PDB file of C-alpha atoms in Angstrom:
ATOM      1  CA  MET A1245     -12.842-130.225  67.108  1.00  0.00           C
ATOM      2  CA  PRO A1246     -12.405-129.330  70.803  1.00  0.00           C
ATOM      3  CA  TYR A1247     -14.719-126.310  70.497  1.00  0.00           C
ATOM      4  CA  ALA A1248     -18.433-125.919  71.155  1.00  0.00           C
ATOM      5  CA  GLU A1249     -20.813-123.072  70.302  1.00  0.00           C
ATOM      6  CA  VAL A1250     -22.706-122.214  73.472  1.00  0.00           C
ATOM      7  CA  GLY A1251     -24.317-118.912  72.504  1.00  0.00           C
ATOM      8  CA  GLU A1252     -24.290-116.138  69.981  1.00  0.00           C
ATOM      9  CA  GLY A1253     -20.646-115.290  69.412  1.00  0.00           C
ATOM     10  CA  VAL A1254     -19.423-117.529  72.240  1.00  0.00           C
ATOM     11  CA  ARG A1255     -17.381-120.625  71.499  1.00  0.00           C
ATOM     12  CA  LEU A1256     -15.704-122.607  74.280  1.00  0.00           C
ATOM     13  CA  PHE A1257     -12.473-124.556  74.006  1.00  0.00           C
ATOM     14  CA  TYR A1258     -12.387-127.801  75.971  1.00  0.00           C
ATOM     15  CA  THR A1259     -10.514-131.076  76.172  1.00  0.00           C
ATOM     16  CA  ASP A1260     -12.134-134.461  76.764  1.00  0.00           C
ATOM     17  CA  ASP A1261      -9.948-137.251  78.173  1.00  0.00           C
ATOM     18  CA  GLY A1262     -10.224-140.539  79.984  1.00  0.00           C
ATOM     19  CA  LYS A1263     -12.938-143.150  80.396  1.00  0.00           C
ATOM     20  CA  ASP A1264     -16.698-142.934  80.100  1.00  0.00           C
ATOM     21  CA  GLY A1265     -18.573-143.113  83.374  1.00  0.00           C
ATOM     22  CA  PRO A1266     -21.829-142.078  85.009  1.00  0.00           C
ATOM     23  CA  ALA A1267     -20.629-138.594  85.988  1.00  0.00           C
ATOM     24  CA  PRO A1268     -17.535-137.115  84.302  1.00  0.00           C
ATOM     25  CA  LEU A1269     -15.300-134.640  86.074  1.00  0.00           C
ATOM     26  CA  LEU A1270     -15.749-131.063  84.843  1.00  0.00           C
ATOM     27  CA  LEU A1271     -12.659-128.985  85.688  1.00  0.00           C
ATOM     28  CA  VAL A1272     -13.166-125.212  85.875  1.00  0.00           C
ATOM     29  CA  HIS A1273     -10.244-122.801  86.242  1.00  0.00           C
ATOM     30  CA  GLY A1274      -9.980-119.500  88.072  1.00  0.00           C
ATOM     31  CA  TRP A1275      -9.813-115.807  87.204  1.00  0.00           C
ATOM     32  CA  GLY A1276      -7.203-114.751  84.680  1.00  0.00           C
ATOM     33  CA  THR A1277      -6.047-118.244  83.780  1.00  0.00           C
ATOM     34  CA  ASP A1278      -7.338-121.132  81.636  1.00  0.00           C
ATOM     35  CA  SER A1279      -7.752-124.899  81.546  1.00  0.00           C
ATOM     36  CA  HIS A1280      -3.988-125.439  81.302  1.00  0.00           C
ATOM     37  CA  GLN A1281      -4.229-124.977  85.073  1.00  0.00           C
ATOM     38  CA  TRP A1282      -5.309-128.615  85.223  1.00  0.00           C
ATOM     39  CA  SER A1283      -2.249-129.964  83.382  1.00  0.00           C
ATOM     40  CA  TRP A1284      -0.886-131.077  86.754  1.00  0.00           C
ATOM     41  CA  HIS A1285      -3.914-133.331  87.302  1.00  0.00           C
ATOM     42  CA  ILE A1286      -5.596-134.488  84.087  1.00  0.00           C
ATOM     43  CA  ASP A1287      -3.458-137.566  83.432  1.00  0.00           C
ATOM     44  CA  ALA A1288      -3.936-138.929  86.945  1.00  0.00           C
ATOM     45  CA  LEU A1289      -7.680-138.233  86.970  1.00  0.00           C
ATOM     46  CA  ALA A1290      -8.248-139.562  83.447  1.00  0.00           C
ATOM     47  CA  ALA A1291      -6.943-142.977  84.507  1.00  0.00           C
ATOM     48  CA  ALA A1292     -10.291-143.572  86.239  1.00  0.00           C
ATOM     49  CA  HIS A1293     -12.687-140.894  84.947  1.00  0.00           C
ATOM     50  CA  ARG A1294     -13.817-139.028  81.893  1.00  0.00           C
ATOM     51  CA  VAL A1295     -12.331-135.559  82.379  1.00  0.00           C
ATOM     52  CA  LEU A1296     -13.532-132.351  80.721  1.00  0.00           C
ATOM     53  CA  ALA A1297     -11.366-129.240  81.119  1.00  0.00           C
ATOM     54  CA  VAL A1298     -12.872-126.025  79.780  1.00  0.00           C
ATOM     55  CA  ASP A1299     -11.652-122.509  79.015  1.00  0.00           C
ATOM     56  CA  LEU A1300     -14.330-120.169  80.327  1.00  0.00           C
ATOM     57  CA  ARG A1301     -15.573-117.334  78.134  1.00  0.00           C
ATOM     58  CA  GLY A1302     -13.011-114.546  77.933  1.00  0.00           C
ATOM     59  CA  HIS A1303     -10.192-116.896  78.909  1.00  0.00           C
ATOM     60  CA  GLY A1304      -7.679-119.093  77.127  1.00  0.00           C
ATOM     61  CA  TYR A1305      -8.692-120.248  73.655  1.00  0.00           C
ATOM     62  CA  SER A1306     -12.400-119.495  74.128  1.00  0.00           C
ATOM     63  CA  SER A1307     -14.265-116.515  72.682  1.00  0.00           C
ATOM     64  CA  VAL A1308     -13.748-113.095  74.237  1.00  0.00           C
ATOM     65  CA  PRO A1309     -17.137-111.328  74.154  1.00  0.00           C
ATOM     66  CA  ALA A1310     -17.270-107.583  74.722  1.00  0.00           C
ATOM     67  CA  THR A1311     -19.724-107.968  77.600  1.00  0.00           C
ATOM     68  CA  GLY A1312     -21.125-110.645  79.882  1.00  0.00           C
ATOM     69  CA  ASN A1313     -17.877-112.095  81.208  1.00  0.00           C
ATOM     70  CA  THR A1314     -19.400-113.010  84.566  1.00  0.00           C
ATOM     71  CA  PRO A1315     -19.537-116.160  86.703  1.00  0.00           C
ATOM     72  CA  ARG A1316     -23.282-116.479  86.104  1.00  0.00           C
ATOM     73  CA  ALA A1317     -22.891-116.329  82.323  1.00  0.00           C
ATOM     74  CA  MET A1318     -19.995-118.764  82.560  1.00  0.00           C
ATOM     75  CA  ALA A1319     -22.154-121.232  84.497  1.00  0.00           C
ATOM     76  CA  GLU A1320     -24.866-120.963  81.851  1.00  0.00           C
ATOM     77  CA  ASP A1321     -22.241-121.611  79.167  1.00  0.00           C
ATOM     78  CA  LEU A1322     -21.259-124.817  80.947  1.00  0.00           C
ATOM     79  CA  ASP A1323     -24.866-125.963  81.109  1.00  0.00           C
ATOM     80  CA  VAL A1324     -25.172-125.497  77.341  1.00  0.00           C
ATOM     81  CA  LEU A1325     -21.822-127.205  76.742  1.00  0.00           C
ATOM     82  CA  LEU A1326     -22.987-130.282  78.638  1.00  0.00           C
ATOM     83  CA  ASP A1327     -26.128-130.337  76.500  1.00  0.00           C
ATOM     84  CA  ARG A1328     -24.003-130.170  73.367  1.00  0.00           C
ATOM     85  CA  LEU A1329     -21.933-133.103  74.596  1.00  0.00           C
ATOM     86  CA  GLY A1330     -24.927-135.144  75.728  1.00  0.00           C
ATOM     87  CA  ILE A1331     -23.737-135.265  79.337  1.00  0.00           C
ATOM     88  CA  PRO A1332     -26.616-135.152  81.832  1.00  0.00           C
ATOM     89  CA  GLN A1333     -24.604-134.874  85.046  1.00  0.00           C
ATOM     90  CA  VAL A1334     -21.051-134.107  86.211  1.00  0.00           C
ATOM     91  CA  ILE A1335     -18.866-133.862  89.249  1.00  0.00           C
ATOM     92  CA  ALA A1336     -17.978-130.178  88.972  1.00  0.00           C
ATOM     93  CA  VAL A1337     -14.565-129.054  90.210  1.00  0.00           C
ATOM     94  CA  GLY A1338     -13.703-125.361  90.442  1.00  0.00           C
ATOM     95  CA  HIS A1339     -10.753-123.321  91.683  1.00  0.00           C
ATOM     96  CA  SER A1340     -11.072-119.718  92.882  1.00  0.00           C
ATOM     97  CA  MET A1341     -13.536-117.977  90.512  1.00  0.00           C
ATOM     98  CA  GLY A1342     -14.233-121.454  89.171  1.00  0.00           C
ATOM     99  CA  GLY A1343     -15.519-122.320  92.638  1.00  0.00           C
ATOM    100  CA  GLN A1344     -18.142-119.617  92.184  1.00  0.00           C
ATOM    101  CA  VAL A1345     -18.965-120.804  88.676  1.00  0.00           C
ATOM    102  CA  VAL A1346     -19.528-124.432  89.654  1.00  0.00           C
ATOM    103  CA  SER A1347     -21.497-123.405  92.747  1.00  0.00           C
ATOM    104  CA  ILE A1348     -23.804-121.301  90.576  1.00  0.00           C
ATOM    105  CA  LEU A1349     -24.173-124.278  88.238  1.00  0.00           C
ATOM    106  CA  ALA A1350     -25.118-126.456  91.236  1.00  0.00           C
ATOM    107  CA  VAL A1351     -27.699-123.959  92.517  1.00  0.00           C
ATOM    108  CA  GLU A1352     -29.283-122.940  89.213  1.00  0.00           C
ATOM    109  CA  HIS A1353     -29.077-126.367  87.538  1.00  0.00           C
ATOM    110  CA  PRO A1354     -29.028-128.853  90.431  1.00  0.00           C
ATOM    111  CA  GLU A1355     -29.811-131.799  88.164  1.00  0.00           C
ATOM    112  CA  ARG A1356     -26.482-131.184  86.401  1.00  0.00           C
ATOM    113  CA  VAL A1357     -24.217-131.566  89.426  1.00  0.00           C
ATOM    114  CA  ARG A1358     -23.836-134.949  91.106  1.00  0.00           C
ATOM    115  CA  ALA A1359     -21.203-133.572  93.470  1.00  0.00           C
ATOM    116  CA  LEU A1360     -19.191-130.390  93.838  1.00  0.00           C
ATOM    117  CA  VAL A1361     -15.499-129.769  94.565  1.00  0.00           C
ATOM    118  CA  THR A1362     -14.257-126.258  95.337  1.00  0.00           C
ATOM    119  CA  LEU A1363     -10.596-125.360  95.775  1.00  0.00           C
ATOM    120  CA  ASP A1364      -9.829-122.206  97.777  1.00  0.00           C
ATOM    121  CA  PRO A1365     -12.990-120.804  96.197  1.00  0.00           C
ATOM    122  CA  GLY A1366     -13.595-117.141  95.457  1.00  0.00           C
ATOM    123  CA  TYR A1367     -16.390-116.634  97.965  1.00  0.00           C
ATOM    124  CA  GLY A1368     -16.867-116.064 101.680  1.00  0.00           C
ATOM    125  CA  MET A1369     -14.787-112.874 101.770  1.00  0.00           C
ATOM    126  CA  GLY A1370     -15.211-110.812 104.911  1.00  0.00           C
ATOM    127  CA  PRO A1371     -15.399-107.015 105.156  1.00  0.00           C
ATOM    128  CA  GLU A1372     -11.679-106.607 105.852  1.00  0.00           C
ATOM    129  CA  ILE A1373     -10.864-108.063 102.434  1.00  0.00           C
ATOM    130  CA  ALA A1374     -13.862-106.542 100.656  1.00  0.00           C
ATOM    131  CA  ARG A1375     -12.732-103.024 101.596  1.00  0.00           C
ATOM    132  CA  GLY A1376      -9.840-103.424  99.167  1.00  0.00           C
ATOM    133  CA  PHE A1377     -11.951-104.409  96.159  1.00  0.00           C
ATOM    134  CA  PRO A1378     -12.818-100.866  94.922  1.00  0.00           C
ATOM    135  CA  ARG A1379      -9.107-100.000  94.819  1.00  0.00           C
ATOM    136  CA  MET A1380      -8.314-103.230  92.944  1.00  0.00           C
ATOM    137  CA  ILE A1381     -11.083-102.574  90.422  1.00  0.00           C
ATOM    138  CA  ALA A1382      -9.856 -99.019  89.899  1.00  0.00           C
ATOM    139  CA  GLY A1383      -6.432-100.453  89.082  1.00  0.00           C
ATOM    140  CA  LEU A1384      -7.905-102.918  86.608  1.00  0.00           C
ATOM    141  CA  LYS A1385      -9.720-100.022  84.912  1.00  0.00           C
ATOM    142  CA  GLY A1386      -6.593 -97.856  84.875  1.00  0.00           C
ATOM    143  CA  GLU A1387      -3.775 -97.358  82.388  1.00  0.00           C
ATOM    144  CA  ARG A1388      -1.862-100.490  83.449  1.00  0.00           C
ATOM    145  CA  PRO A1389      -4.511-103.162  84.038  1.00  0.00           C
ATOM    146  CA  HIS A1390      -2.127-106.106  83.763  1.00  0.00           C
ATOM    147  CA  GLU A1391       0.169-104.656  86.398  1.00  0.00           C
ATOM    148  CA  ALA A1392      -2.864-104.233  88.641  1.00  0.00           C
ATOM    149  CA  ALA A1393      -3.859-107.837  87.963  1.00  0.00           C
ATOM    150  CA  GLU A1394      -0.354-108.983  88.822  1.00  0.00           C
ATOM    151  CA  ARG A1395      -0.535-107.156  92.163  1.00  0.00           C
ATOM    152  CA  ILE A1396      -3.823-108.915  92.902  1.00  0.00           C
ATOM    153  CA  ASP A1397      -2.241-112.218  91.927  1.00  0.00           C
ATOM    154  CA  GLU A1398       0.560-111.741  94.471  1.00  0.00           C
ATOM    155  CA  TRP A1399      -2.071-112.493  97.126  1.00  0.00           C
ATOM    156  CA  CYS A1400      -2.490-115.931  95.535  1.00  0.00           C
ATOM    157  CA  THR A1401       0.988-117.233  96.401  1.00  0.00           C
ATOM    158  CA  ASN A1402       3.285-117.524  99.385  1.00  0.00           C
ATOM    159  CA  ALA A1403       6.916-118.340 100.072  1.00  0.00           C
ATOM    160  CA  ALA A1404       6.304-122.031  99.397  1.00  0.00           C
ATOM    161  CA  THR A1405       4.867-121.463  95.885  1.00  0.00           C
ATOM    162  CA  PRO A1406       7.310-122.706  93.222  1.00  0.00           C
ATOM    163  CA  ALA A1407       8.647-120.013  90.899  1.00  0.00           C
ATOM    164  CA  VAL A1408       7.353-121.900  87.850  1.00  0.00           C
ATOM    165  CA  ILE A1409       3.767-121.551  89.110  1.00  0.00           C
ATOM    166  CA  ARG A1410       4.230-117.818  89.722  1.00  0.00           C
ATOM    167  CA  ARG A1411       5.620-117.332  86.213  1.00  0.00           C
ATOM    168  CA  TRP A1412       2.930-119.522  84.623  1.00  0.00           C
ATOM    169  CA  HIS A1413       0.122-117.404  86.066  1.00  0.00           C
ATOM    170  CA  LYS A1414       1.824-114.080  85.360  1.00  0.00           C
ATOM    171  CA  ARG A1415       2.161-114.965  81.665  1.00  0.00           C
ATOM    172  CA  ARG A1416      -1.512-115.878  81.413  1.00  0.00           C
ATOM    173  CA  LEU A1417      -2.641-112.706  83.165  1.00  0.00           C
ATOM    174  CA  TYR A1418      -0.706-110.571  80.701  1.00  0.00           C
ATOM    175  CA  GLY A1419      -2.418-112.385  77.831  1.00  0.00           C
ATOM    176  CA  MET A1420      -5.897-111.537  79.144  1.00  0.00           C
ATOM    177  CA  ALA A1421      -8.203-108.916  77.672  1.00  0.00           C
ATOM    178  CA  PRO A1422      -8.402-106.135  80.301  1.00  0.00           C
ATOM    179  CA  HIS A1423     -12.177-105.775  80.004  1.00  0.00           C
ATOM    180  CA  VAL A1424     -12.614-109.450  80.907  1.00  0.00           C
ATOM    181  CA  LEU A1425     -10.473-109.056  84.021  1.00  0.00           C
ATOM    182  CA  VAL A1426     -12.609-106.109  85.147  1.00  0.00           C
ATOM    183  CA  GLN A1427     -15.995-107.605  84.316  1.00  0.00           C
ATOM    184  CA  ALA A1428     -15.269-110.933  85.972  1.00  0.00           C
ATOM    185  CA  PHE A1429     -13.742-109.390  89.103  1.00  0.00           C
ATOM    186  CA  GLU A1430     -16.609-106.939  89.589  1.00  0.00           C
ATOM    187  CA  ALA A1431     -19.195-109.655  89.016  1.00  0.00           C
ATOM    188  CA  MET A1432     -17.533-111.860  91.621  1.00  0.00           C
ATOM    189  CA  PHE A1433     -17.330-109.306  94.401  1.00  0.00           C
ATOM    190  CA  THR A1434     -19.086-105.961  93.921  1.00  0.00           C
ATOM    191  CA  GLY A1435     -21.848-106.408  91.321  1.00  0.00           C
ATOM    192  CA  PRO A1436     -25.533-106.576  92.240  1.00  0.00           C
ATOM    193  CA  ASP A1437     -25.600-110.398  91.934  1.00  0.00           C
ATOM    194  CA  ALA A1438     -22.142-111.003  93.410  1.00  0.00           C
ATOM    195  CA  ILE A1439     -21.812-113.918  95.810  1.00  0.00           C
ATOM    196  CA  GLY A1440     -18.146-113.491  96.722  1.00  0.00           C
ATOM    197  CA  VAL A1441     -18.632-111.401  99.881  1.00  0.00           C
ATOM    198  CA  ARG A1442     -20.525-112.276 103.033  1.00  0.00           C
ATOM    199  CA  PRO A1443     -23.433-112.275 103.765  1.00  0.00           C
ATOM    200  CA  ALA A1444     -24.350-112.776 100.091  1.00  0.00           C
ATOM    201  CA  SER A1445     -22.105-115.855 100.081  1.00  0.00           C
ATOM    202  CA  ASP A1446     -23.977-117.418 102.999  1.00  0.00           C
ATOM    203  CA  ASP A1447     -27.413-116.923 101.509  1.00  0.00           C
ATOM    204  CA  TYR A1448     -26.573-118.243  98.056  1.00  0.00           C
ATOM    205  CA  LEU A1449     -24.245-121.114  98.912  1.00  0.00           C
ATOM    206  CA  ALA A1450     -26.667-122.516 101.480  1.00  0.00           C
ATOM    207  CA  ARG A1451     -28.862-123.391  98.480  1.00  0.00           C
ATOM    208  CA  ARG A1452     -26.406-126.062  97.290  1.00  0.00           C
ATOM    209  CA  ARG A1453     -27.898-129.480  98.054  1.00  0.00           C
ATOM    210  CA  CYS A1454     -25.324-131.872  96.581  1.00  0.00           C
ATOM    211  CA  PRO A1455     -22.292-133.289  98.411  1.00  0.00           C
ATOM    212  CA  VAL A1456     -19.419-130.790  98.533  1.00  0.00           C
ATOM    213  CA  LEU A1457     -15.689-131.320  99.007  1.00  0.00           C
ATOM    214  CA  SER A1458     -14.083-127.975  99.767  1.00  0.00           C
ATOM    215  CA  ILE A1459     -10.329-127.535 100.254  1.00  0.00           C
ATOM    216  CA  TRP A1460      -9.038-124.274 101.673  1.00  0.00           C
ATOM    217  CA  ALA A1461      -5.759-122.565 102.423  1.00  0.00           C
ATOM    218  CA  ASP A1462      -7.615-120.425 104.993  1.00  0.00           C
ATOM    219  CA  ALA A1463      -8.734-122.359 108.086  1.00  0.00           C
ATOM    220  CA  VAL A1464     -11.144-119.589 109.160  1.00  0.00           C
ATOM    221  CA  ARG A1465     -13.103-119.589 105.907  1.00  0.00           C
ATOM    222  CA  ALA A1466     -12.978-123.393 105.862  1.00  0.00           C
ATOM    223  CA  SER A1467     -14.726-123.444 109.231  1.00  0.00           C
ATOM    224  CA  TRP A1468     -17.263-120.912 107.968  1.00  0.00           C
ATOM    225  CA  GLU A1469     -18.164-122.955 104.894  1.00  0.00           C
ATOM    226  CA  ALA A1470     -18.571-126.138 106.928  1.00  0.00           C
ATOM    227  CA  GLY A1471     -21.611-124.536 108.565  1.00  0.00           C
ATOM    228  CA  LEU A1472     -23.337-124.016 105.198  1.00  0.00           C
ATOM    229  CA  LEU A1473     -23.179-127.537 103.786  1.00  0.00           C
ATOM    230  CA  LYS A1474     -26.378-129.593 103.720  1.00  0.00           C
ATOM    231  CA  ASP A1475     -25.396-133.048 102.477  1.00  0.00           C
ATOM    232  CA  PRO A1476     -23.915-135.354 105.157  1.00  0.00           C
ATOM    233  CA  ALA A1477     -21.273-136.601 102.712  1.00  0.00           C
ATOM    234  CA  SER A1478     -19.779-133.117 102.473  1.00  0.00           C
ATOM    235  CA  VAL A1479     -16.211-132.592 103.697  1.00  0.00           C
ATOM    236  CA  VAL A1480     -14.201-129.412 104.311  1.00  0.00           C
ATOM    237  CA  LEU A1481     -10.402-129.537 104.501  1.00  0.00           C
ATOM    238  CA  SER A1482      -7.804-126.908 105.337  1.00  0.00           C
ATOM    239  CA  TRP A1483      -4.217-127.348 104.148  1.00  0.00           C
ATOM    240  CA  GLU A1484      -1.900-125.500 106.493  1.00  0.00           C
ATOM    241  CA  GLY A1485       0.891-123.687 104.707  1.00  0.00           C
ATOM    242  CA  ALA A1486      -0.701-123.883 101.269  1.00  0.00           C
ATOM    243  CA  SER A1487      -1.411-120.827  99.143  1.00  0.00           C
ATOM    244  CA  HIS A1488      -4.374-120.020  96.927  1.00  0.00           C
ATOM    245  CA  ARG A1489      -2.661-122.210  94.299  1.00  0.00           C
ATOM    246  CA  LEU A1490      -2.889-125.189  96.636  1.00  0.00           C
ATOM    247  CA  HIS A1491      -3.863-127.808  94.038  1.00  0.00           C
ATOM    248  CA  GLU A1492      -1.007-126.790  91.757  1.00  0.00           C
ATOM    249  CA  GLU A1493       1.513-126.787  94.593  1.00  0.00           C
ATOM    250  CA  ARG A1494       0.297-130.189  95.851  1.00  0.00           C
ATOM    251  CA  PRO A1495      -1.187-131.999  92.827  1.00  0.00           C
ATOM    252  CA  ASP A1496      -0.776-135.505  94.239  1.00  0.00           C
ATOM    253  CA  ASP A1497      -2.432-134.520  97.507  1.00  0.00           C
ATOM    254  CA  PHE A1498      -5.331-133.001  95.600  1.00  0.00           C
ATOM    255  CA  VAL A1499      -5.862-136.052  93.395  1.00  0.00           C
ATOM    256  CA  ASN A1500      -5.665-138.373  96.414  1.00  0.00           C
ATOM    257  CA  ALA A1501      -8.123-136.258  98.420  1.00  0.00           C
ATOM    258  CA  LEU A1502     -10.574-136.118  95.523  1.00  0.00           C
ATOM    259  CA  GLU A1503     -10.391-139.824  94.706  1.00  0.00           C
ATOM    260  CA  GLY A1504     -10.713-140.819  98.353  1.00  0.00           C
ATOM    261  CA  TRP A1505     -13.789-138.647  98.793  1.00  0.00           C
ATOM    262  CA  LEU A1506     -15.424-139.890  95.592  1.00  0.00           C
ATOM    263  CA  ARG A1507     -14.997-143.488  96.724  1.00  0.00           C
ATOM    264  CA  ARG A1508     -17.051-142.706  99.834  1.00  0.00           C
ATOM    265  CA  LEU A1509     -19.975-141.122  98.002  1.00  0.00           C
TER     266      LEU A1509
END
């Protein structure tokens, strides 16, 4: 069965495709979505790699606990999942909130992560963006949390984003438990252990020691992250014109960038 018990009352859904190898790819989705986000990429990646795609707690087909729906708990879930599957080390790939989750996994369990890939990750926010977070959280806690989530999600697309991607994400947001949306968003950006806003981002992410491939839609934050990376094999890219959904809008470009970087490690 494609489910694994990772804690009391927490069961994760995952898929496992492709070939065995020394370090499988672990694909981790973003806030308010699920592992279907990787449907654009799994077939191409599985031609050369073992590929695990997981629904984080509170998302998709995984358990929806009443509390603890935070990036740190999600990273711990992944560590337990890899134990259950007998996988000592992965190449961890995360989009948006998933970029936080896999970065936490790399910092707290460095032996688990051979290399790290983050796609327009949910960290490095400056004060001009952070000022809007209390209002967004108030909306998520209000009478129409899914409408508030949809307004937040509008930031994730631009004029070049295909309508099918907009619709796909809207439908998943409206299927989310509101308390998960609130807990995860607060834990990313305003909670006491949040690493989404600078300078907390700088201090925590500088602790990552593995090679990192980071692909951004924002050239300014791409330049910022480049100054934090320790391993000489690390690479930061910025895709002009892309939105936050960059890997869904340009799946072939993402697969080619990832495979090319992995060949150089």
